[in-house]
XYZ file of C-alpha atoms in Angstrom:
405
model
C 65.610 134.832 101.203
C 63.573 135.881 104.229
C 61.714 132.997 105.824
C 58.917 134.667 107.752
C 55.814 132.571 108.264
C 53.679 135.156 106.479
C 55.615 134.447 103.281
C 54.450 130.840 103.294
C 50.959 131.659 104.527
C 49.978 133.561 101.395
C 47.387 131.627 99.433
C 46.567 131.804 95.761
C 43.196 130.109 95.539
C 41.983 132.637 92.984
C 44.751 131.830 90.516
C 45.441 128.713 88.497
C 43.722 125.377 88.386
C 43.123 122.983 91.266
C 46.142 120.967 90.127
C 48.353 124.067 90.114
C 47.120 124.987 93.578
C 47.857 121.479 94.854
C 51.389 121.632 93.458
C 51.885 125.066 94.991
C 50.724 123.892 98.398
C 52.902 120.787 98.152
C 55.885 123.055 97.504
C 54.970 125.226 100.483
C 54.825 122.286 102.884
C 58.130 120.836 101.686
C 59.821 124.237 101.874
C 58.630 124.745 105.429
C 60.013 121.460 106.736
C 63.179 121.701 104.649
C 64.151 125.176 105.798
C 62.411 125.318 109.159
C 62.949 121.803 110.457
C 60.458 119.177 111.553
C 56.945 120.547 112.148
C 53.778 118.963 113.405
C 50.717 118.774 111.202
C 49.072 121.256 113.591
C 51.949 123.721 113.083
C 51.740 123.312 109.308
C 48.008 124.022 109.480
C 48.668 127.213 111.430
C 51.519 128.412 109.217
C 49.773 127.824 105.892
C 46.150 128.563 106.740
C 45.131 125.273 105.083
C 42.681 122.950 106.793
C 43.733 119.748 108.534
C 42.448 117.366 105.881
C 44.307 119.259 103.146
C 47.516 119.149 105.188
C 46.997 115.425 105.733
C 46.651 114.799 102.014
C 49.704 116.882 101.138
C 51.850 115.198 103.761
C 50.726 111.791 102.494
C 51.800 112.758 98.977
C 55.199 113.931 100.219
C 55.599 110.581 101.974
C 54.724 108.704 98.788
C 57.296 110.750 96.868
C 59.919 109.846 99.466
C 60.357 113.499 100.472
C 59.063 113.317 104.051
C 58.352 110.967 106.905
C 56.330 111.261 110.086
C 56.832 110.415 113.739
C 54.615 110.734 116.764
C 55.648 113.356 119.320
C 57.606 112.098 122.320
C 56.137 111.877 125.776
C 57.626 115.241 126.725
C 56.276 117.058 123.679
C 52.970 118.854 123.765
C 50.803 117.901 126.715
C 47.626 119.249 125.132
C 44.448 117.260 125.492
C 43.270 115.265 122.514
C 45.006 113.264 119.832
C 48.691 114.212 119.363
C 49.646 115.726 116.022
C 52.194 113.745 113.958
C 55.515 115.477 113.321
C 56.591 115.836 109.671
C 60.317 115.569 108.887
C 62.248 116.169 105.655
C 63.538 112.911 104.189
C 67.183 112.039 104.808
C 67.287 109.742 101.787
C 66.858 112.552 99.224
C 70.284 114.081 98.731
C 72.380 116.455 96.670
C 76.050 116.041 95.829
C 77.856 119.248 96.800
C 81.272 120.088 95.341
C 83.659 122.924 96.254
C 86.939 122.973 94.296
C 89.766 124.946 95.923
C 93.389 125.613 95.015
C 94.666 122.775 97.196
C 91.770 120.324 97.435
C 88.303 119.355 96.261
C 85.632 119.189 98.960
C 82.732 116.856 98.181
C 79.727 116.268 100.394
C 76.416 114.469 100.594
C 73.711 116.922 101.702
C 70.229 115.774 102.675
C 66.976 117.690 102.724
C 66.910 119.957 105.744
C 70.433 121.213 105.014
C 72.165 118.371 106.837
C 75.607 117.246 105.642
C 75.605 113.446 105.900
C 79.164 112.871 104.693
C 82.059 114.959 103.448
C 85.495 114.222 102.065
C 88.523 116.357 101.234
C 90.550 115.223 98.239
C 93.906 116.946 98.301
C 95.546 117.989 95.051
C 99.181 118.810 94.366
C 98.176 121.913 92.433
C 95.021 123.797 91.563
C 92.787 121.185 89.902
C 91.635 121.547 86.311
C 87.927 121.486 85.585
C 88.298 118.004 84.102
C 90.046 116.774 87.247
C 87.186 118.138 89.355
C 84.678 116.291 87.209
C 86.568 112.990 87.233
C 87.334 113.064 90.959
C 83.719 113.888 91.766
C 82.406 111.110 89.535
C 84.726 108.631 91.222
C 83.850 109.861 94.723
C 80.057 109.572 94.424
C 79.967 105.791 94.863
C 82.107 106.019 97.988
C 79.945 108.735 99.490
C 76.760 106.691 99.230
C 78.357 103.372 100.197
C 77.142 101.937 103.467
C 73.923 103.916 103.559
C 71.206 102.135 105.494
C 68.577 103.150 102.953
C 68.392 103.707 99.204
C 69.382 107.256 98.366
C 67.925 109.438 95.645
C 70.384 111.967 94.234
C 68.447 114.942 92.879
C 71.442 116.762 91.421
C 74.941 118.129 91.865
C 75.679 121.631 93.147
C 79.029 123.313 92.484
C 80.366 126.055 94.764
C 83.022 127.674 92.557
C 85.537 130.251 93.842
C 85.087 132.518 90.845
C 82.634 134.324 88.604
C 79.817 132.048 87.492
C 77.308 133.210 84.887
C 73.853 132.977 86.397
C 72.058 132.078 83.173
C 73.866 128.794 82.436
C 76.422 128.110 85.175
C 79.395 128.787 82.917
C 82.519 129.552 84.966
C 83.642 132.766 83.299
C 86.762 133.160 85.380
C 88.228 131.558 88.498
C 91.577 133.292 88.890
C 93.079 131.081 91.578
C 92.204 127.919 89.679
C 93.391 129.403 86.379
C 90.010 128.703 84.770
C 88.538 130.792 81.975
C 85.169 130.051 80.343
C 84.898 126.499 81.661
C 81.579 124.689 80.909
C 81.826 122.900 84.242
C 78.120 122.204 84.751
C 77.783 120.664 81.294
C 80.892 118.527 81.800
C 79.735 117.325 85.212
C 76.234 116.515 84.026
C 77.510 114.508 81.067
C 80.011 112.580 83.199
C 77.636 111.710 86.041
C 74.163 111.726 84.496
C 72.910 114.114 87.163
C 71.469 117.590 86.684
C 74.210 120.027 87.686
C 74.044 123.664 88.774
C 76.779 126.078 89.813
C 77.216 129.445 91.493
C 79.848 131.536 93.221
C 81.042 129.775 96.375
C 80.816 132.792 98.668
C 77.267 133.556 97.583
C 76.306 129.959 98.300
C 77.925 130.150 101.720
C 75.858 133.237 102.432
C 72.739 131.464 101.191
C 73.386 128.641 103.633
C 73.942 130.986 106.555
C 70.834 132.983 105.626
C 68.599 129.924 105.567
C 70.116 127.643 108.196
C 72.702 129.619 110.147
C 73.523 133.002 111.658
C 71.454 134.999 109.150
C 68.082 133.298 109.603
C 65.259 135.828 109.491
C 67.543 138.782 108.643
C 66.593 140.746 105.528
C 69.667 143.007 105.298
C 73.076 141.463 105.751
C 76.635 141.350 104.445
C 78.577 138.099 104.420
C 82.372 137.722 104.236
C 84.276 134.445 103.993
C 87.963 133.697 103.616
C 89.310 130.469 102.186
C 92.229 128.938 100.356
C 91.132 130.587 97.097
C 90.722 134.069 98.519
C 88.019 136.221 100.079
C 84.430 136.383 98.868
C 81.083 137.492 100.097
C 77.557 138.462 99.350
C 74.818 140.934 100.159
C 71.150 140.468 100.998
C 69.118 143.667 100.955
C 65.398 143.850 101.598
C 65.322 140.052 101.735
C 66.715 139.716 98.208
C 70.131 138.436 97.186
C 72.114 141.106 95.376
C 73.302 139.349 92.221
C 73.954 142.053 89.654
C 73.019 141.790 85.978
C 74.774 138.458 85.359
C 75.380 137.137 88.881
C 78.806 138.663 89.515
C 77.925 141.149 92.285
C 79.588 141.525 95.716
C 83.156 140.500 94.835
C 84.482 141.733 98.182
C 87.796 140.037 97.598
C 88.543 142.630 94.949
C 87.720 145.611 97.129
C 90.628 148.065 96.972
C 92.193 148.363 100.435
C 95.716 149.806 100.025
C 97.810 151.801 97.586
C 100.978 150.364 96.039
C 99.774 146.969 97.138
C 100.382 143.376 96.126
C 99.626 142.296 92.572
C 96.270 140.519 92.415
C 95.303 137.696 90.089
C 92.619 139.976 88.651
C 95.328 142.242 87.212
C 94.955 145.049 89.731
C 96.886 145.854 92.909
C 95.920 146.231 96.534
C 92.811 144.018 96.449
C 91.688 142.627 99.803
C 92.280 138.992 98.868
C 95.756 139.749 97.515
C 96.742 141.444 100.769
C 95.028 139.160 103.307
C 95.560 135.465 102.616
C 94.962 132.232 104.462
C 98.268 130.786 103.281
C 100.309 133.619 104.822
C 98.559 133.246 108.165
C 98.984 129.466 108.122
C 102.682 129.803 107.317
C 103.128 132.305 110.151
C 101.966 129.783 112.762
C 103.421 126.691 111.078
C 100.237 125.056 109.820
C 99.556 123.208 106.579
C 96.631 123.830 104.244
C 94.615 120.933 105.687
C 94.922 122.329 109.225
C 93.082 125.625 108.702
C 90.573 124.816 111.453
C 93.439 125.190 113.991
C 94.386 128.682 112.835
C 92.334 130.744 115.272
C 93.593 128.855 118.311
C 97.264 129.116 117.339
C 97.007 132.818 116.547
C 95.427 133.464 119.926
C 98.109 131.432 121.708
C 101.048 132.887 119.779
C 103.497 135.292 121.427
C 105.537 135.737 118.244
C 105.850 139.474 117.395
C 105.871 138.645 113.669
C 102.507 136.894 113.988
C 101.075 139.807 115.967
C 102.291 142.264 113.320
C 100.787 140.251 110.467
C 97.455 139.887 112.253
C 97.327 143.616 113.054
C 97.962 144.477 109.415
C 95.344 142.034 108.167
C 92.772 143.270 110.678
C 93.279 146.844 109.539
C 92.820 145.930 105.871
C 89.693 143.849 106.474
C 88.238 146.792 108.398
C 88.683 148.973 105.316
C 86.610 146.569 103.221
C 83.947 146.259 105.928
C 83.771 150.036 106.309
C 82.990 150.342 102.609
C 80.379 147.574 102.780
C 78.573 149.061 105.783
C 78.570 152.561 104.317
C 77.261 151.276 100.979
C 74.635 148.749 102.063
C 73.597 149.680 105.618
C 73.186 146.038 106.724
C 71.612 144.957 109.997
C 74.044 142.036 110.287
C 77.547 141.127 109.147
C 78.451 137.424 109.098
C 82.123 136.441 109.106
C 83.284 132.977 108.036
C 86.322 130.961 107.053
C 89.791 132.045 108.104
C 88.556 135.592 108.748
C 87.167 134.340 112.053
C 90.773 133.863 113.171
C 91.278 137.623 112.783
C 88.006 138.528 114.489
C 87.292 135.603 116.860
C 84.347 137.398 118.471
C 83.512 139.851 115.695
C 84.393 142.794 117.923
C 85.817 145.839 116.169
C 85.136 144.558 112.657
C 82.979 147.549 111.674
C 84.594 150.101 113.981
C 85.617 152.400 111.123
C 82.222 152.614 109.380
C 80.020 155.679 109.656
C 78.457 155.809 113.091
C 74.822 156.080 111.968
C 74.727 152.990 109.681
C 76.298 150.881 112.443
C 73.996 151.993 115.249
C 71.856 148.851 114.920
C 74.553 146.682 113.334
C 75.402 143.253 114.735
C 78.403 141.133 113.831
C 78.135 137.328 114.037
C 80.431 134.444 113.235
C 79.172 131.903 110.695
C 77.364 129.076 112.489
C 77.777 126.354 109.884
C 81.573 126.225 109.929
C 83.219 124.103 107.265
C 79.816 122.857 106.070
C 78.500 126.209 104.876
C 79.690 125.994 101.249
C 78.476 122.411 100.891
C 75.081 123.268 102.378
C 74.831 126.252 100.024
C 75.688 124.089 97.021
C 73.094 121.571 98.142
C 70.491 124.313 98.472
C 71.206 125.349 94.898
C 70.090 121.863 93.861
C 67.143 121.661 96.249
C 65.724 125.011 95.112
C 64.454 123.329 91.931
C 62.925 120.481 93.919
C 61.190 122.932 96.250
C 59.479 124.701 93.354
C 57.658 121.590 92.142
C 58.320 118.464 94.237
C 56.080 116.120 92.265
C 57.627 116.916 88.877
C 61.195 117.089 90.167
C 61.089 113.649 91.737
C 60.289 112.211 88.344
C 63.592 113.427 86.866
C 66.049 111.428 88.990
C 66.227 107.729 89.869
C 67.211 106.240 93.232
C 70.911 105.497 93.195
C 70.289 101.793 93.768
C 68.508 101.598 90.401
C 71.340 103.171 88.416
């Protein structure tokens, strides 16, 4: 998941055919502008080691595929002598549908190349939605999301950020305790209902993926990510630049870290798990907020002079510190990213890792997630775009522009 320029500068001219090399280079260019933002042709030449004419041909192909567009630099950009170098941008008309079902709502977004959320909606539910309800509500919402677009959009797939254990091999939701789902073939159901390729993964891991590529974790090879939401607490680990997934994709379930004896019953069947003890709903209730007002939580906690609120926050802070202590001692990260309602407990990140061993935290930094409420949608979108980035030319042949459907 590390995005150093040297990673993209490696060439493979000695392997494969000319066609394979062209496809590889096309993927490299698209990946650079998707994850690094708009770049001039001159910058792409420097980063890849390819010559200018090759870059020109690759950019032209990306334009023809509808995956990129070019602009000329503004008057204040680059005052070097000679002809200015065109700036290559990722297309905003190539999009993924991102879906995050929660216990009280379904969040659906339209994510463009470059990790930009174009639109998002929150569909409230009276109870935890069934998998079929998620599929039907998403299918119905797609038309509304793309309505009013100034240009024809091409949907390249649907990404599902599921608050539960998702089997890496086929996207089967093995268990999502808070939604009361067991062995749900959600990706298959969604694909059949919408006609779009669908992929799924654990929501917290996708949030971490988004922060690693576009947010607070950019360029960091060793990090721990923690996020709290309506469905509990999740997280992920990147070590040596690689996502820690485990054998089947179920690794880093921080919500089920044991934090206290004789604790609250957890949906997993155990007691004293972090997400059973520290919940968004309890904090919202304490300051008089509803589920849809979670973004106000941090401000009301800070402003509160209610002793009961202070006591609850102090207890929650202590329990989160136990989980973080274990994570730091186990993984020795360089960075911890905190997201979701956990930022209300640690508004600056200070003191989060205070109880970890002193040596592993000597170089440790704590940061708040930069992408806010968009992080899970961006992560779900990236799950879709990862296939496109591997082989842009082939992938663009698998989906039709929405206006032709």
